Amino acid sequence: MEQAKLQFIGILHSDITSRMDAPRNYTHSNKIGTLEIYPEFQEGLDGIKAGQAIVVLFWLHQASRDSLMIYPRGDKSRGLHGTFSTRSPIRPNPIAISELNVLSITDNQLEVSGLDILNGTPIIDIKKKI
Amino acid sequence: MEQAKLQFIGILHSDITSRMDAPRNYTHSNKIGTLEIYPEFQEGLDGIKAGQAIVVLFWLHQASRDSLMIYPRGDKSRGLHGTFSTRSPIRPNPIAISELNVLSITDNQLEVSGLDILNGTPIIDIKKKI
C-alpha cells in the first residue's frame, strides 16, 4: 500500500482569503475564525474546552504537490530549499499543522484564534497539545 | 471534494514492534531509528542537517479509523473521551506528529532519535520545527 485516503472532518471559516493576507504562521497570528466540524464527527470533540490549546491539521487543497525544491515565502533571493527543510505549503502531501486557542464551542462549531490558514480549507484532524 | 489521497514518501525502520514497546509519546522517548525516504522524494531533504529538530508526520496504518470515543491509553478507568481531545491513534485520519532529532543523514536515510512509532509505519511529511 503506497497511498491512503483522507476523510475531511470539517471546514475552516476565516477572513483570510488570499495568501497575501495570511500571517507567516500560527505563532505570528491573532486572527479569529471558526472550525466547523461535520455532524458525523462531532462526537469526537467531547472533552475539548474553551481556553484550551489544540493542534489542528489542515489539508491545503490549493497547494501545488509536484515540487520538491521551493523558494521559502516565494523569495528567490533566498535560493531553492528542499521542501522538507521548510514549512512551505508546496509539498507532496500539503498538510499544515497549527496550534490554535479555543475561544468557545457551540455544538459542532469551535471558535479559535491564531489562524494562518485560508478560508474554506478542509480540516483533517484535531489533537490535544502535548 | 470530501476526500484526498496521501502519497507515502518513505517508511520508518525502528525496533518498536508492538504498541506495548512504544513510549507514551515523543517527549518520553530516546529511541533511535531510521527514516527511509523513497528516492523519488529525496531531493526534498535538501537543507536538513544533523543536529536539527524536525517535525515528522506518520500514517498509522494499523490504527482503527471508525471510533470517535476512545479510552486514553486503553485505560477504561479513565472513561470515554472524544478522540479529538486526545492523542490516541484511533481517529478518522490516523496521522501522528513526532518531533525528532536528526543524528545523521546519508543519501535518503535519516537517523533520528525520539521515536514513539511502530517499525514499518509509512511517512507522509517532514517539516522544519517552528
Coordinates of C-alpha atoms in Angstrom, one line a residue:
Chain A
M1 CA 0.0 0.0 0.0
E2 CA 1.6 3.3 -1.1
Q3 CA -1.4 5.5 -0.7
A4 CA -4.1 6.2 1.8
K5 CA -7.4 8.2 1.6
L6 CA -8.1 11.1 3.9
Q7 CA -11.6 11.9 5.0
F8 CA -12.3 15.6 5.6
I9 CA -13.8 16.1 9.1
G10 CA -14.8 19.7 8.7
I11 CA -14.0 23.1 7.1
L12 CA -12.5 26.3 8.2
H13 CA -14.3 29.7 8.2
S14 CA -11.9 32.6 8.4
D15 CA -11.4 36.1 6.9
I16 CA -8.1 35.1 5.3
T17 CA -9.0 34.9 1.6
S18 CA -5.5 35.1 0.0
R19 CA -2.0 34.0 0.8
M20 CA -1.1 37.7 0.9
D21 CA -3.5 38.1 3.9
A22 CA -2.1 35.0 5.7
P23 CA 0.2 35.5 8.7
R24 CA 3.5 33.9 8.3
N25 CA 2.5 31.1 10.7
Y26 CA 0.3 30.5 13.7
T27 CA 2.9 31.9 16.1
H28 CA 2.5 35.3 14.3
S29 CA -1.3 35.3 14.3
N30 CA -4.1 36.6 16.5
K31 CA -6.7 36.0 13.7
I32 CA -10.1 34.5 14.8
G33 CA -12.2 32.1 12.9
T34 CA -14.5 29.0 13.2
L35 CA -13.7 25.3 12.8
E36 CA -17.0 23.8 11.5
I37 CA -16.8 20.0 12.2
Y38 CA -19.2 17.9 10.2
P39 CA -22.0 16.5 12.3
E40 CA -20.9 12.9 11.8
F41 CA -17.6 13.7 13.5
Q42 CA -19.0 16.0 16.3
E43 CA -18.9 13.3 19.0
G44 CA -15.1 13.3 18.7
L45 CA -15.0 16.8 20.1
D46 CA -16.1 15.6 23.6
G47 CA -13.7 16.9 26.2
I48 CA -12.4 19.9 24.3
K49 CA -12.9 23.1 26.4
A50 CA -12.8 26.8 25.9
G51 CA -9.4 28.2 26.9
Q52 CA -7.5 25.1 25.8
A53 CA -4.8 25.0 23.1
I54 CA -5.4 22.4 20.3
V55 CA -3.3 21.1 17.4
V56 CA -5.2 21.2 14.1
L57 CA -4.2 19.6 10.8
F58 CA -5.5 21.2 7.6
W59 CA -5.4 19.9 4.0
L60 CA -4.1 22.8 1.9
H61 CA -6.3 21.9 -1.1
Q62 CA -5.0 24.8 -3.2
A63 CA -1.3 24.0 -2.8
S64 CA 0.8 22.5 -5.6
R65 CA 2.0 19.0 -4.8
D66 CA 4.6 18.5 -7.5
S67 CA 7.7 20.4 -6.4
L68 CA 10.3 19.2 -4.0
M69 CA 12.5 22.3 -4.3
I70 CA 10.9 25.6 -3.3
Y71 CA 11.7 29.3 -2.6
P72 CA 10.7 30.0 1.0
R73 CA 7.9 32.5 1.1
G74 CA 8.4 32.8 -2.7
D75 CA 11.6 34.8 -2.0
K76 CA 14.0 34.0 -4.8
S77 CA 16.9 35.8 -3.1
R78 CA 17.0 33.0 -0.5
G79 CA 17.6 30.3 -3.1
L80 CA 15.9 26.9 -3.5
H81 CA 15.4 24.7 -0.5
G82 CA 14.2 21.1 -0.2
T83 CA 10.6 21.5 0.9
F84 CA 11.0 19.1 3.8
S85 CA 13.5 21.5 5.4
T86 CA 10.8 24.3 5.3
R87 CA 7.2 24.9 6.3
S88 CA 6.1 25.7 2.7
P89 CA 2.6 24.6 1.7
I90 CA 4.2 23.2 -1.5
R91 CA 4.9 19.6 -0.7
P92 CA 3.8 16.0 -1.8
N93 CA 1.2 15.9 1.0
P94 CA 0.1 19.5 1.7
I95 CA -0.8 19.2 5.4
A96 CA -0.5 22.2 7.7
I97 CA -0.1 22.0 11.4
S98 CA -1.5 24.9 13.5
E99 CA -1.6 25.3 17.3
L100 CA -4.8 27.3 18.0
N101 CA -6.6 28.5 21.1
V102 CA -10.2 27.5 21.7
L103 CA -12.3 30.6 22.5
S104 CA -15.7 28.9 22.6
I105 CA -17.5 25.7 21.5
T106 CA -21.2 25.5 20.4
D107 CA -22.3 22.1 19.1
N108 CA -20.0 21.4 16.1
Q109 CA -18.5 25.0 15.9
L110 CA -15.2 25.8 17.5
E111 CA -14.3 29.5 17.6
V112 CA -10.4 29.6 17.6
S113 CA -7.6 32.2 17.5
G114 CA -4.2 32.0 16.0
L115 CA -5.2 31.3 12.4
D116 CA -2.8 31.4 9.4
I117 CA -5.0 29.3 7.0
L118 CA -7.2 30.3 4.1
N119 CA -11.0 30.4 4.4
G120 CA -12.6 27.2 3.1
T121 CA -9.7 24.9 3.9
P122 CA -10.6 21.3 4.8
I123 CA -9.8 20.1 8.3
I124 CA -8.4 16.6 8.7
D125 CA -7.6 16.2 12.4
I126 CA -7.7 17.8 15.9
K127 CA -5.4 16.7 18.7
K128 CA -4.6 17.6 22.3
K129 CA -1.5 19.7 22.5
I130 CA 1.3 17.8 24.3
Chain B
M1 CA -14.2 17.2 -2.7
E2 CA -14.6 15.4 0.6
Q3 CA -11.5 13.2 0.3
A4 CA -7.9 13.5 -0.7
K5 CA -5.2 11.0 -1.5
L6 CA -2.0 10.8 0.5
Q7 CA 1.2 9.6 -1.1
F8 CA 3.7 7.8 1.2
I9 CA 7.1 9.5 1.0
G10 CA 9.0 6.8 2.9
I11 CA 8.9 4.2 5.7
L12 CA 10.2 4.1 9.3
H13 CA 12.7 1.5 10.5
S14 CA 12.7 1.2 14.3
D15 CA 12.9 -1.5 16.9
I16 CA 9.4 -0.7 18.2
T17 CA 7.4 -3.7 17.0
S18 CA 4.3 -3.6 19.3
R19 CA 2.3 -0.8 21.0
M20 CA 3.4 -2.3 24.3
D21 CA 7.0 -1.3 23.4
A22 CA 6.1 2.2 22.2
P23 CA 6.9 5.1 24.5
R24 CA 3.9 7.2 25.5
N25 CA 4.9 9.9 23.0
Y26 CA 8.0 11.5 21.5
T27 CA 8.6 13.6 24.6
H28 CA 9.1 10.4 26.6
S29 CA 11.4 8.7 24.1
N30 CA 15.1 8.4 23.4
K31 CA 14.7 5.5 20.9
I32 CA 16.7 5.7 17.7
G33 CA 15.6 4.6 14.2
T34 CA 15.9 5.4 10.5
L35 CA 13.5 7.4 8.2
E36 CA 14.0 5.8 4.7
I37 CA 12.7 8.4 2.2
Y38 CA 11.9 6.9 -1.2
P39 CA 14.4 8.0 -3.9
E40 CA 11.8 10.0 -5.8
F41 CA 11.3 12.3 -2.8
Q42 CA 15.0 12.5 -1.7
E43 CA 15.6 16.0 -3.2
G44 CA 13.1 17.4 -0.7
L45 CA 15.5 16.7 2.1
D46 CA 18.0 19.3 0.9
G47 CA 18.8 21.6 3.7
I48 CA 18.1 19.3 6.6
K49 CA 21.2 18.9 8.8
A50 CA 22.4 16.6 11.6
G51 CA 21.7 18.1 15.0
Q52 CA 18.4 19.7 13.8
A53 CA 14.9 19.0 15.2
I54 CA 12.3 18.1 12.6
V55 CA 8.5 17.5 12.7
V56 CA 7.5 14.2 11.1
L57 CA 4.0 13.1 10.1
F58 CA 3.3 9.4 10.1
W59 CA 0.3 7.5 8.7
L60 CA -0.6 5.0 11.5
H61 CA -1.7 2.3 9.0
Q62 CA -2.6 -0.2 11.7
A63 CA -5.0 2.1 13.6
S64 CA -8.7 1.7 13.6
R65 CA -10.5 4.7 12.0
D66 CA -14.0 4.1 13.0
S67 CA -14.3 5.2 16.6
L68 CA -14.8 8.8 17.8
M69 CA -15.0 7.9 21.5
I70 CA -11.9 6.2 23.0
Y71 CA -10.3 5.1 26.3
P72 CA -7.0 7.0 26.6
R73 CA -4.1 4.5 26.6
G74 CA -6.8 1.8 26.7
D75 CA -7.4 2.6 30.3
K76 CA -11.1 2.1 31.0
S77 CA -10.9 3.6 34.5
R78 CA -10.5 7.0 32.8
G79 CA -13.8 6.8 30.9
L80 CA -14.5 7.5 27.3
H81 CA -13.1 10.7 25.6
G82 CA -13.7 12.3 22.3
T83 CA -10.7 11.3 20.2
F84 CA -10.0 14.9 19.1
S85 CA -9.4 15.8 22.8
T86 CA -6.6 13.2 23.0
R87 CA -3.5 11.9 21.1
S88 CA -5.0 8.5 20.6
P89 CA -4.0 6.8 17.3
I90 CA -7.7 5.8 16.9
R91 CA -9.2 8.7 14.8
P92 CA -10.8 9.2 11.4
N93 CA -7.4 10.1 9.9
P94 CA -4.7 8.3 11.9
I95 CA -1.8 10.8 11.5
A96 CA 0.8 11.0 14.2
I97 CA 3.0 14.1 14.8
S98 CA 6.5 13.5 16.2
E99 CA 9.3 15.9 16.9
L100 CA 12.5 14.1 16.2
N101 CA 16.2 14.9 16.4
V102 CA 18.4 14.2 13.3
L103 CA 21.5 12.3 14.2
S104 CA 22.9 11.8 10.7
I105 CA 21.8 11.9 7.1
T106 CA 23.2 9.6 4.3
D107 CA 21.6 10.0 1.0
N108 CA 17.9 9.1 1.6
Q109 CA 18.4 7.7 5.1
L110 CA 17.8 10.0 8.2
E111 CA 18.9 8.5 11.5
V112 CA 16.7 10.1 14.2
S113 CA 16.1 9.9 17.9
G114 CA 12.9 10.4 19.9
L115 CA 10.8 7.7 18.2
D116 CA 7.4 6.5 19.6
I117 CA 6.2 4.9 16.3
L118 CA 6.0 1.3 15.2
N119 CA 8.5 -0.2 12.8
G120 CA 7.2 -0.2 9.2
T121 CA 4.9 2.8 9.6
P122 CA 4.6 5.0 6.4
I123 CA 6.0 8.6 6.5
I124 CA 3.8 11.3 4.9
D125 CA 5.6 14.5 5.6
I126 CA 8.7 16.2 7.2
K127 CA 8.7 19.9 8.2
K128 CA 11.1 22.4 9.9
K129 CA 10.2 22.8 13.5
I130 CA 9.0 26.3 14.3

